[in-house]
Coordinates of C-alpha atoms in Angstrom, one line a residue:
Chain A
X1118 CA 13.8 -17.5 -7.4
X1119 CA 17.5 -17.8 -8.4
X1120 CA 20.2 -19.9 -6.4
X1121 CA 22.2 -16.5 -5.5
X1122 CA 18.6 -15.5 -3.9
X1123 CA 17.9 -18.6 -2.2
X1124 CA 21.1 -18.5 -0.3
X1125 CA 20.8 -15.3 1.0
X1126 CA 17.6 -16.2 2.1
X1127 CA 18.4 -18.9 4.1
X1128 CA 21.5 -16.7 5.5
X1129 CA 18.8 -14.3 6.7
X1130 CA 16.6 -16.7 7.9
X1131 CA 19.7 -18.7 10.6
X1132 CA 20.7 -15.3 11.3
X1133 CA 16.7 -14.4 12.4
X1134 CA 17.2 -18.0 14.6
X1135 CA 20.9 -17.4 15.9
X1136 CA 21.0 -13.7 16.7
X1137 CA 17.8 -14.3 19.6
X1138 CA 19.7 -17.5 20.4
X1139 CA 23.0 -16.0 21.4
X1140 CA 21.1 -12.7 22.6
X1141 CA 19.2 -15.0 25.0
X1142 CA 22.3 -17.3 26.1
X1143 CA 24.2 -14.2 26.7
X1144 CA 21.4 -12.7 29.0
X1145 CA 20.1 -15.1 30.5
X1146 CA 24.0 -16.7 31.5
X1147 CA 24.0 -18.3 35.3
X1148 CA 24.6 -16.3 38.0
X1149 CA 28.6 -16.2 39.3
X1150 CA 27.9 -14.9 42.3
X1151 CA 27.8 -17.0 45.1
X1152 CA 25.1 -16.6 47.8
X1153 CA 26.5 -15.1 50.6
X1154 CA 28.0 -17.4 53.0
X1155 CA 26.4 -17.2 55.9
X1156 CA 22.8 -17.6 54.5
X1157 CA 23.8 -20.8 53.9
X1158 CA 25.7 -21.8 57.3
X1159 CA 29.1 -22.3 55.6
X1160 CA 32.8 -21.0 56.6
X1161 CA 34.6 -19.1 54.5
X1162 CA 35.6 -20.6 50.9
X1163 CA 39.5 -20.6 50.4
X1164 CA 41.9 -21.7 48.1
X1165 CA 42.2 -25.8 48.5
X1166 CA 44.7 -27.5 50.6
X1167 CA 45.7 -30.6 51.8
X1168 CA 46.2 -31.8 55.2
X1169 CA 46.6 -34.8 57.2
X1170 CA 44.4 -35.7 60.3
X1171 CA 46.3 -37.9 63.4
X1172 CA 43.6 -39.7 64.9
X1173 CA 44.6 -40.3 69.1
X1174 CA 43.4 -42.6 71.2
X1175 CA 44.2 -42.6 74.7
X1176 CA 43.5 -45.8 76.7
X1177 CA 44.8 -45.0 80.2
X1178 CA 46.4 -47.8 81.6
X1179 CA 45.1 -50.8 79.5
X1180 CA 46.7 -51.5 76.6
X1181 CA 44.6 -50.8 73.2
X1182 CA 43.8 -53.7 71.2
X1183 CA 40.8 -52.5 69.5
X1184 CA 39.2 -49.7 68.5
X1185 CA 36.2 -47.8 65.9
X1186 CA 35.9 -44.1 65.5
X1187 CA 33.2 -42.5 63.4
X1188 CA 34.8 -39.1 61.7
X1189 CA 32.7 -36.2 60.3
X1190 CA 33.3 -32.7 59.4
X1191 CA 31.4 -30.1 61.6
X1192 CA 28.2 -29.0 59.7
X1193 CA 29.4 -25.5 58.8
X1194 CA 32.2 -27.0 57.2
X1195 CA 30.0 -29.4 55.1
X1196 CA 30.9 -29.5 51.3
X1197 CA 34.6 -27.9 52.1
X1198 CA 36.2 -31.2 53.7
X1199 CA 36.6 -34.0 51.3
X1200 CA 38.4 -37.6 52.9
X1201 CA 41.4 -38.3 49.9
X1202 CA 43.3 -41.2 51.7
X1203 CA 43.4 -43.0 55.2
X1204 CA 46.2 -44.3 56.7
X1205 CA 47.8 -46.3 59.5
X1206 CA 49.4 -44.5 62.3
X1207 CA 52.2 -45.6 64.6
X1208 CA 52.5 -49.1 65.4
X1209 CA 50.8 -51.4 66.3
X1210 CA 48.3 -50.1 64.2
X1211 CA 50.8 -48.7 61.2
X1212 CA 48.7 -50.6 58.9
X1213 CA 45.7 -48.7 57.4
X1214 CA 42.7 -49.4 59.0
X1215 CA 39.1 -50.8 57.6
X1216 CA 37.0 -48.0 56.4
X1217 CA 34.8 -48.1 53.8
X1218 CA 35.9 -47.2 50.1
X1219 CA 32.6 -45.1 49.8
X1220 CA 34.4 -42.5 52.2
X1221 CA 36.6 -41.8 49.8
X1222 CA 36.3 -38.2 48.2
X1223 CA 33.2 -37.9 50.8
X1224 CA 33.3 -36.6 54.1
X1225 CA 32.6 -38.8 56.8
X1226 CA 34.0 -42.1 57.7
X1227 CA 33.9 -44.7 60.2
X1228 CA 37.4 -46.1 60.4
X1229 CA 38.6 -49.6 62.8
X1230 CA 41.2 -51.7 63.6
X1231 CA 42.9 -54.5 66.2
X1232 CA 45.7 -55.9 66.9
X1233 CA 45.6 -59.6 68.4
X1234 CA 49.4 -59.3 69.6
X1235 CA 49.2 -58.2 72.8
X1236 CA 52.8 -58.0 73.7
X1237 CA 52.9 -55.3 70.7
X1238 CA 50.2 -53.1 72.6
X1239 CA 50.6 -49.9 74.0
X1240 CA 49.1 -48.5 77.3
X1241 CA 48.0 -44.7 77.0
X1242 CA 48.0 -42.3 74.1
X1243 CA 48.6 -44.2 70.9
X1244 CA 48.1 -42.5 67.3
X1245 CA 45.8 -45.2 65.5
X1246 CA 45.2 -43.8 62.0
X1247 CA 45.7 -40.5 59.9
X1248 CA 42.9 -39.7 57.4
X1249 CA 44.6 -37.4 54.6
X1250 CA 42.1 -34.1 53.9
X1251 CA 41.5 -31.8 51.1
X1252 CA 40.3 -28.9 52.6
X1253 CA 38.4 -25.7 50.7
X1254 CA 38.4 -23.3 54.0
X1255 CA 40.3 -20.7 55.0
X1256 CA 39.5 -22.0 58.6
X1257 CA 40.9 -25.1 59.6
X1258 CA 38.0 -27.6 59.4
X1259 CA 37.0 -29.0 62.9
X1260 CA 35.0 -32.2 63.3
X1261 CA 32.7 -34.6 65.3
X1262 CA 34.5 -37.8 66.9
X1263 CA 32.9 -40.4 68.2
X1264 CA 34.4 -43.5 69.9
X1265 CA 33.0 -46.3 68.5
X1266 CA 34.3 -48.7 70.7
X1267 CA 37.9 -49.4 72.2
X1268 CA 38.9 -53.0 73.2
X1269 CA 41.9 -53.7 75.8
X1270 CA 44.4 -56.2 75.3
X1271 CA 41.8 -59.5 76.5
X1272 CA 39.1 -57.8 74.4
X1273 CA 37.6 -56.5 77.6
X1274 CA 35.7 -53.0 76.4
X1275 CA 37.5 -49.8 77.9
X1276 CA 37.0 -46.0 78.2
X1277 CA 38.9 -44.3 76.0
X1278 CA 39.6 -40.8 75.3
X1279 CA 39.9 -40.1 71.3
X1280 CA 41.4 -36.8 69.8
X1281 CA 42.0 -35.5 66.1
X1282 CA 44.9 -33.0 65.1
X1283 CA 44.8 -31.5 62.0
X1284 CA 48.5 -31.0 61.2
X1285 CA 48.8 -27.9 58.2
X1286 CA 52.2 -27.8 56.8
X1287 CA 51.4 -24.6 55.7
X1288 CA 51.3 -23.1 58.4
X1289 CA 53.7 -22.4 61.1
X1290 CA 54.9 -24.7 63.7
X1291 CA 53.5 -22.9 66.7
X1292 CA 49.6 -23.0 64.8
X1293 CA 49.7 -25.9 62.9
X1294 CA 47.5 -27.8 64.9
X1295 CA 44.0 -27.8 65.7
X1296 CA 42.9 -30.2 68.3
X1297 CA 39.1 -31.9 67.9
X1298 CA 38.8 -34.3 71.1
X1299 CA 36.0 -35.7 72.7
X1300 CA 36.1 -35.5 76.3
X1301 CA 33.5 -38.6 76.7
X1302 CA 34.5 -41.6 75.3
X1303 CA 31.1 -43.4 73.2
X1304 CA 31.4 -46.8 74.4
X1305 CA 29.3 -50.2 73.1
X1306 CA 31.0 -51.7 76.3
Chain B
X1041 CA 41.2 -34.3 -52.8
X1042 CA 42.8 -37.2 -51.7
X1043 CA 42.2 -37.8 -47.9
X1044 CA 39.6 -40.5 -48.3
X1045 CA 38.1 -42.5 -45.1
X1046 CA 39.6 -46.1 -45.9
X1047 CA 43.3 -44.8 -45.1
X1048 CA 44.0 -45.5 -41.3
X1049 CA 44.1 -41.8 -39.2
X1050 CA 46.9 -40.2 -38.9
X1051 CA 47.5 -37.5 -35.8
X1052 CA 49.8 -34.5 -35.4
X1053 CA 50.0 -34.1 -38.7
X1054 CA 52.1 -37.1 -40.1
X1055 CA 52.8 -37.8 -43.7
X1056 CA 51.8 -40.6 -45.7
X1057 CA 52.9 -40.3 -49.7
X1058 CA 54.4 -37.2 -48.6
X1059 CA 51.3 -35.5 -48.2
X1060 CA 49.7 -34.5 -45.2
X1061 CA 46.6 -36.2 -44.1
X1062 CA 44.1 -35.8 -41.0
X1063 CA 41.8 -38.0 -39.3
X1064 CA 38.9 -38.7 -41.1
X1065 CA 36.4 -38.1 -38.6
X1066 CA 38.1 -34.7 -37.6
X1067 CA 37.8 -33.9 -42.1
X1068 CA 34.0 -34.8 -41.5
X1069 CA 33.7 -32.4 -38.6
X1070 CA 35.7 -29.2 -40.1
X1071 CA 33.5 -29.5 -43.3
X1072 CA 30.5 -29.9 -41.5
X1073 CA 31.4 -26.9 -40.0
X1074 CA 33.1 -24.8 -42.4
X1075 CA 31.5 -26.2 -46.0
X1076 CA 32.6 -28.6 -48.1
X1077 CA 35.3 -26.4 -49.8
X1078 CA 37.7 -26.3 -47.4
X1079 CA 41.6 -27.6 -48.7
X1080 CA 42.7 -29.9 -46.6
X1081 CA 46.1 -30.6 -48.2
X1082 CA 48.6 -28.8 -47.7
X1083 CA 50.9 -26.9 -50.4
X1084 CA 47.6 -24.6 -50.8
X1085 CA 47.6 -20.8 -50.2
X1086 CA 45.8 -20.2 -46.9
X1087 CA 45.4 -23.9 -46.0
X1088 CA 46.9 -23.8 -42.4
X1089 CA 45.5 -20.5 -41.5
X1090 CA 41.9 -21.4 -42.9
X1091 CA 42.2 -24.8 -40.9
X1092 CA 43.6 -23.1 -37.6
X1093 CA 40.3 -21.0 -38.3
X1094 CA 38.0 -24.0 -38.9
X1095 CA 39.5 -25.3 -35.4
X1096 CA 38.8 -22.3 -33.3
X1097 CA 35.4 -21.8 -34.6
X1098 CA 34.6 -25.3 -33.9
X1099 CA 36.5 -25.3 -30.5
X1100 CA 34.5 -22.4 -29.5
X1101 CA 31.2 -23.1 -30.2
X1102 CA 31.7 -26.7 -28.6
X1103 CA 33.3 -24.8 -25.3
X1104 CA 30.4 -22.5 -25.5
X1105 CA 27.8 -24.6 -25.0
X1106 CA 29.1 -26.1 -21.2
X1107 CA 28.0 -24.2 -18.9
X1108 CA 30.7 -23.3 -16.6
X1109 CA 30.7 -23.9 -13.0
X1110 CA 28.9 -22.0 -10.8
X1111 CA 30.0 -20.5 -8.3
X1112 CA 28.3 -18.9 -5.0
X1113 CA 28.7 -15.0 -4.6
X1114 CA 26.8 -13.1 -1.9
X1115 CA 26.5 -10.2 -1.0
X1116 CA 28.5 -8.5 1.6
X1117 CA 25.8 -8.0 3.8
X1118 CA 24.7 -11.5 3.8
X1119 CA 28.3 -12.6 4.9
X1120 CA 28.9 -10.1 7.4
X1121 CA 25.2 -11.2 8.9
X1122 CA 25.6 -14.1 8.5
X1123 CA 28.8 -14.9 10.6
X1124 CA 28.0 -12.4 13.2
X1125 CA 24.8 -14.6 13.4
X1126 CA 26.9 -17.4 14.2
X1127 CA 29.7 -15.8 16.3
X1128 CA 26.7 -15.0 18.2
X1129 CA 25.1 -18.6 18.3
X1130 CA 28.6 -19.5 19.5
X1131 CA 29.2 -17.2 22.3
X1132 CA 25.5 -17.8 23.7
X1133 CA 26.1 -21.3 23.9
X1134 CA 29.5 -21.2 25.6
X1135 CA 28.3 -19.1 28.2
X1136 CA 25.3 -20.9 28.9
X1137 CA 26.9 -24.5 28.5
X1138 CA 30.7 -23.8 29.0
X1139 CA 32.6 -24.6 32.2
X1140 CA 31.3 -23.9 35.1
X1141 CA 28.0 -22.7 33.5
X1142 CA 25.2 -24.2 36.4
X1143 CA 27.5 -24.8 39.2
X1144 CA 26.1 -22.2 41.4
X1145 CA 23.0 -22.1 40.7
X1146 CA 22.1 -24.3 43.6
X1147 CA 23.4 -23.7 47.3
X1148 CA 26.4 -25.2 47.8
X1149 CA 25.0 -27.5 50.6
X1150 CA 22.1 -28.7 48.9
X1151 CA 21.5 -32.6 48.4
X1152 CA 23.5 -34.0 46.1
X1153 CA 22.2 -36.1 43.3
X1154 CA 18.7 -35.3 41.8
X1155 CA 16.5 -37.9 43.0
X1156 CA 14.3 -37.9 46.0
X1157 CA 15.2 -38.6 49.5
X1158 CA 13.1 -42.4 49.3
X1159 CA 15.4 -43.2 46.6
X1160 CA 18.8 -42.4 47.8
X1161 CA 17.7 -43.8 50.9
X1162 CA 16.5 -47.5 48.8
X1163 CA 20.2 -47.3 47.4
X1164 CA 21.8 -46.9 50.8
X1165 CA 20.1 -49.5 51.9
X1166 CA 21.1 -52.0 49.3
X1167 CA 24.5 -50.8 49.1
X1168 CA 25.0 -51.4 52.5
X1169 CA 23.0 -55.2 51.9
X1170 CA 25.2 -55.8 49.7
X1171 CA 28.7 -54.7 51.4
X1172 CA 27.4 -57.3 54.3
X1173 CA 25.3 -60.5 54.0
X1174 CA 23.4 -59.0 56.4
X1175 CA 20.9 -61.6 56.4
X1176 CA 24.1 -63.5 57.4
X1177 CA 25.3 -61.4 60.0
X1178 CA 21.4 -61.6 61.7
X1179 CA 22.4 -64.9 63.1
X1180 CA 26.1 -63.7 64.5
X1181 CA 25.6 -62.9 68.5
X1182 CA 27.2 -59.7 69.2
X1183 CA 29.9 -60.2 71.3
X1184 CA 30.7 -56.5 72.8
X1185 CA 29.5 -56.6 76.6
X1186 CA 31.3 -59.5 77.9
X1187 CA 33.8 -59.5 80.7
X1188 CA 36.8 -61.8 79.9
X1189 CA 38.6 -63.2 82.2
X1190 CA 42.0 -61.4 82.3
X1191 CA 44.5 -64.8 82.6
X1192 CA 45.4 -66.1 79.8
X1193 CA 42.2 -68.2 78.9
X1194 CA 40.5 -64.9 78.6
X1195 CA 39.7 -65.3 75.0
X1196 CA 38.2 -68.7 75.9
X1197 CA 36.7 -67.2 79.2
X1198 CA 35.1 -64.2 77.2
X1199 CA 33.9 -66.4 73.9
X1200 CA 32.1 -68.9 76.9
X1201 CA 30.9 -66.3 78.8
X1202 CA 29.3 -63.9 75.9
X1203 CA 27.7 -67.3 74.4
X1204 CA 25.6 -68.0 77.3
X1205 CA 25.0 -64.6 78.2
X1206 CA 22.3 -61.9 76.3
X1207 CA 24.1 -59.0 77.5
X1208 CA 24.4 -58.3 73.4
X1209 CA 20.7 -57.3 73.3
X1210 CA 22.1 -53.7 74.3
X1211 CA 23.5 -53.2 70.5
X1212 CA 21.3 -56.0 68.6
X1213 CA 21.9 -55.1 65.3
X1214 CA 25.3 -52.7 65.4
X1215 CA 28.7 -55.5 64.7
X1216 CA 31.2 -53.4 66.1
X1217 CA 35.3 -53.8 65.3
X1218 CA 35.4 -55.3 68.9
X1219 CA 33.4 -58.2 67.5
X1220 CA 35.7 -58.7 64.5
X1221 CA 38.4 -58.7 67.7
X1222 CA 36.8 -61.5 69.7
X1223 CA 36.1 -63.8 67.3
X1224 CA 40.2 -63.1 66.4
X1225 CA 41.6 -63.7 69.2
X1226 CA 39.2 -66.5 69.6
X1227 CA 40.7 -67.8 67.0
X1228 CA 44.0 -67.1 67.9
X1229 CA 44.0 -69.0 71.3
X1230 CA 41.9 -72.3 69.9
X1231 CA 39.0 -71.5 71.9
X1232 CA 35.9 -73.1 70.8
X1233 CA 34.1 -71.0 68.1
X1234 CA 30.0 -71.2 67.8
X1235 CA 28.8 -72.1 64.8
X1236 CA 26.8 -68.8 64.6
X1237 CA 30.0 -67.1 64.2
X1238 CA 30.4 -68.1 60.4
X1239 CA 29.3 -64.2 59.3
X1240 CA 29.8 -65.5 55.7
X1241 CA 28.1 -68.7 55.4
X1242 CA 31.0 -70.4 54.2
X1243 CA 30.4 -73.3 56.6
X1244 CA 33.7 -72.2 58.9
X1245 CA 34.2 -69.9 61.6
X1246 CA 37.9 -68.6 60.8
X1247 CA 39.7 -65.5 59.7
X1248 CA 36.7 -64.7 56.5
X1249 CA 34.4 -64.6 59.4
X1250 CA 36.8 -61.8 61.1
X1251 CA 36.9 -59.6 58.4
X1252 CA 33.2 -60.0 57.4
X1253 CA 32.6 -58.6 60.8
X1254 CA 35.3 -56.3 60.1
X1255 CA 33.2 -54.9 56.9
X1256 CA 30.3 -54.8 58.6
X1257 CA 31.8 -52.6 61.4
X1258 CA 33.0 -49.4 59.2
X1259 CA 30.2 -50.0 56.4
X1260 CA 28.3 -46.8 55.5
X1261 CA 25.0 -48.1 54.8
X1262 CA 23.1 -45.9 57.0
X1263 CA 24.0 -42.7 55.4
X1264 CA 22.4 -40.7 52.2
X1265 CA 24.1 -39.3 49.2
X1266 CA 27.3 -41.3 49.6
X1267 CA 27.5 -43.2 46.5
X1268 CA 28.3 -41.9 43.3
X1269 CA 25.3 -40.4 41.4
X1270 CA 25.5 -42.4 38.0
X1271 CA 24.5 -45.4 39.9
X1272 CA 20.9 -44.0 40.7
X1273 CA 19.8 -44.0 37.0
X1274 CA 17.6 -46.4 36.0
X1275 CA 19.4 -46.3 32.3
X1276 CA 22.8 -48.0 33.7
X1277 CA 20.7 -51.1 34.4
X1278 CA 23.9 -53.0 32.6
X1279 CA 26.6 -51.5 34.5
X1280 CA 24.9 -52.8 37.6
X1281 CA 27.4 -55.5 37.7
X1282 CA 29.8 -53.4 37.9
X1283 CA 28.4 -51.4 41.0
X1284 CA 27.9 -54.4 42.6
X1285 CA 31.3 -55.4 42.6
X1286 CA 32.5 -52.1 43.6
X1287 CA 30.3 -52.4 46.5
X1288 CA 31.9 -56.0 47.4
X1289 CA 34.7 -54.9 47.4
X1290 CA 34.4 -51.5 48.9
X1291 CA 35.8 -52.0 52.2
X1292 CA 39.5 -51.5 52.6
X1293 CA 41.9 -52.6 55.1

C-alpha cells in the first residue's frame, strides 16, 4: 500500500468516527425548552433586576436596642431571588448588621444587630437593615419574616412588629413597593 | 597535459603560468566521467563547451539520484470528506458541550449540588461547628428570658437575675443576638460577668465573647445546599484549609 493510499485511508476512516459523532451530538443536543412553569411551582422567569429590601421594625413604645430577623424568599419564588449585599439602615443601626457570608449569592439569611447606647435608640418604627436583591421575576418577589428576637433599651425582650419593602426603581413611584410584614412578632422573650 | 595533482587547487578558473588549471579532484571526476581524453587546457577547439558538457552530465546524474521531496496529494474527495468530517465533529461537540448545553436539563428547583441529602447535611453540620466553638458555646447560659430591672442597674439587675434563674431552658441550644446584647451591655455597665460567658475560651469574658455570640446568632448551620459545591468533593482534600478559613471568617458585621 503506497503513502498517497494510506492517507486517504485514514481520512476515510476519522471521517467513518466523526460523521456519527457530530450526527449524534447534533441529535441528541439538550433540550432548550424549559418545563413549563407551573409544573414546577415557580413564578414567572423575567429579565434580572436589582432591588433593595428595607427591613422595618416597629417597637411600639420601647426603644429598640436589639434585634434578629430570619429572611427567606417565598417558595414559589425559590431559585429567582438571590441575596447580593446587606446593609445597615438608618441610625442607630446604619452599620451593616451580622449575617452570615454564606448568605451571600443564596437566598435566605438571618441578619442581627444592637446598639448598647441607649440614648441613641428610637421608640417605634425604625428601618434596621436593607438586604440588596437580584431578582429573576417578573413579579416582585415576596418573602417569609420572622422576628427573631427584639431587645428594648435594658435588654428586656419586647413584641415587635417587623416588615420588608421591596423598593424597585424601576418602577413607578406609586408601585414601587411591595410590603411583606408579619403581623405576629416571633419572640425568644 | 599539464594539470598534475601536486599544484595547489585553483577555483573559478584562475591562472597559474598563464594557463588555466582546475581542481584536481574536480579533473579526476570529469574524466572519470567523460574518459580520459578530455582537454582540460584551454586554447583547444571545443574545450569550454566539452567541459560545460562534462559538468551538466555529471551534475545531472548526481541530482538524479536524490529523490526529491514528497509531497502529500489527495484526492478531492478525500479532502472535501474529510473536513466535512470534522466540521461535523466540531459542530456536534459545541452543541452538546457549548454554553448553556445541560442547564435545563434538570428542574430549576431541584437540589443543588450532586451528592446526597446525608452529605450536604454532614457539611452543614461541620460548617456551622466550625463558624462557632459550639462545644464552647454548650457551656454559655442563654440569657433571653430575663426581666431586668429597668433603673439604671438593669444590666447588673438582668445579668444577676438570668444567672440564678433557668428560665433559658425554653431555647437551650438557640444563642440569639439578644444574648450577644446582654453580655454587652453587661459589659458596658461593669456588672459582674460569669465565667461561663467566655463563648471563646480565651480565658475572659469581654467584647470576643460578644461577637462570638454574635456569630453564633445569624450562623446558617442548620440549613442544606448553602455552601458552595466544590467544597463537597472528596478530591479538594488540600484546599480544605482554605474552606476552613472561609468558614471562620464567614460572619460579617
Amino acid at each position: 500500500m503506497t503513502h498517497r493510499a494510506r492517507i486517504v485511508r485514514r481520512i476515510c476512516l476519522l471521517a467513518l468516527v466523526a460523521l456519527p459523532t457530530g450526527a449524534w451530538g447534533v441529535l441528541h443536543q439538550p433540550a432548550l425548552d424549559e418545563p413549563p412553569l407551573d409544573e414546577i411551582g415557580l413564578a414567572a422567569k423575567g429579565p434580572v433586576r436589582f432591588a433593595p429590601l428595607d427591613v422595618y421594625i416597629d417597637a411600639g413604645d420601647d426603644r429598640l436596642g436589639a434585634w434578629q430577623v430570619e429572611l427567606a424568599p417565598k417558595p414559589e419564588f425559590a431559585g429567582r431571588v438571590s441575596i447580593v449585599g446587606i446593609a445597615g439602615g438608618d441610625m442607630p443601626f446604619a452599620e451593616a448588621p451580622y449575617y452570615d457570608e454564606r448568605a451571600i449569592q443564596d437566598e435566605r439569611v438571618i441578619i442581627a444587630d444592637f446598639e448598647t447606647d441607649g440614648l441613641a435608640l428610637h421608640t417605634g418604627k425604625s428601618r434596621v437593615a436593607q438586604v440588596q436583591l437580584r431578582i429573576e421575576s417578573l413579579d416582585d418577589p415576596t418573602f417569609d419574616i420572622t422576628l427573631h428576637t427584639a431587645a428594648r433599651h435594658d435588654g428586656a425582650a419586647i413584641d415587635a412588629a417587623v416588615e420588608a419593602i421591596l423598593r424597585d426603581p424601576a418602577r413607578s413611584t406609586d408601585d414601587n413597593e411591595s410590603t411583606d410584614q408579619t403581623t405576629t412578632s416571633e419572640n425568644d422573650g | 597535459m599539464t594539470t598534475t595533482n601536486h599544484q595547489p587547487e585553483h577555483h573559478n578558473g584562475d591562472h597559474h603560468d598563464g594557463e588555466p588549471t582546475l581542481p584536481a579532484s574536480l579533473v579526476t571526476l570529469l574524466r572519470d566521467h567523460a574518459g580520459a581524453d578530455i582537454p582540460l587546457r584551454s586554447g583547444e577547439s571545443g574545450v569550454e563547451s566539452r567541459v560545460d558538457d562534462a559538468v551538466m552530465s555529471l551534475a545531472r546524474e548526481r541530482l538524479g539520484a536524490i529523490e526529491p521531496p514528497r509531497t502529500l496529494r489527495f484526492p478531492m474527495f478525500a479532502r472535501v470528506v474529510g473536513g466535512l468530517s470534522v466540521a461535523a465533529a466540531a459542530i456536534g461537540l459545541v452543541v452538546w458541550f457549548g454554553p448553556g448545553a445541560g442547564s435545563n436539563t434538570a428542574p430549576v428547583n431541584a437540589p443543588r449540588g450532586t451528592l446526597g441529602q446525608d452529605e450536604e447535611l454532614a457539611f452543614a453540620e461541620s460548617a456551622r461547628s466550625d463558624a462557632v466553638d459550639t462545644d464552647a458555646m454548650m457551656g454559655v447560659p442563654m440569657l433571653a428570658d430575663a426581666a431586668p430591672e429597668p433603673d439604671s442597674q438593669f444590666a447588673r439587675s438582668a445579668v444577676a437575675g438570668r444567672t440564678a434563674s433557668s428560665k433559658a431552658t425554653s431555647a437551650p441550644n438557640i444563642v440569639t443576638i439578644r444574648d450577644a446584647y446582654l453580655v454587652a451591655l453587661a459589659i458596658e455597665n461593669d456588672a459582674p460577668l460569669d465565667d461561663a460567658w467566655d463563648a471563646n475560651s480565651d480565658g475572659a469574658v469581654d467584647d470576643a465573647d460578644v461577637e462570638a455570640l454574635a456569630i453564633a446568632a445569624v450562623a446558617l448551620g442548620d440549613r442544606l445546599g448553602f455552601a458552595p459545591v466544590p467544597w463537597y468533593t472528596p478530591t479538594l482534600g488540600a484546599l480544605w484549609p482554605l474552606a476552613h478559613t472561609h468558614t471562620d471568617r464567614s460572619v460579617t458585621r
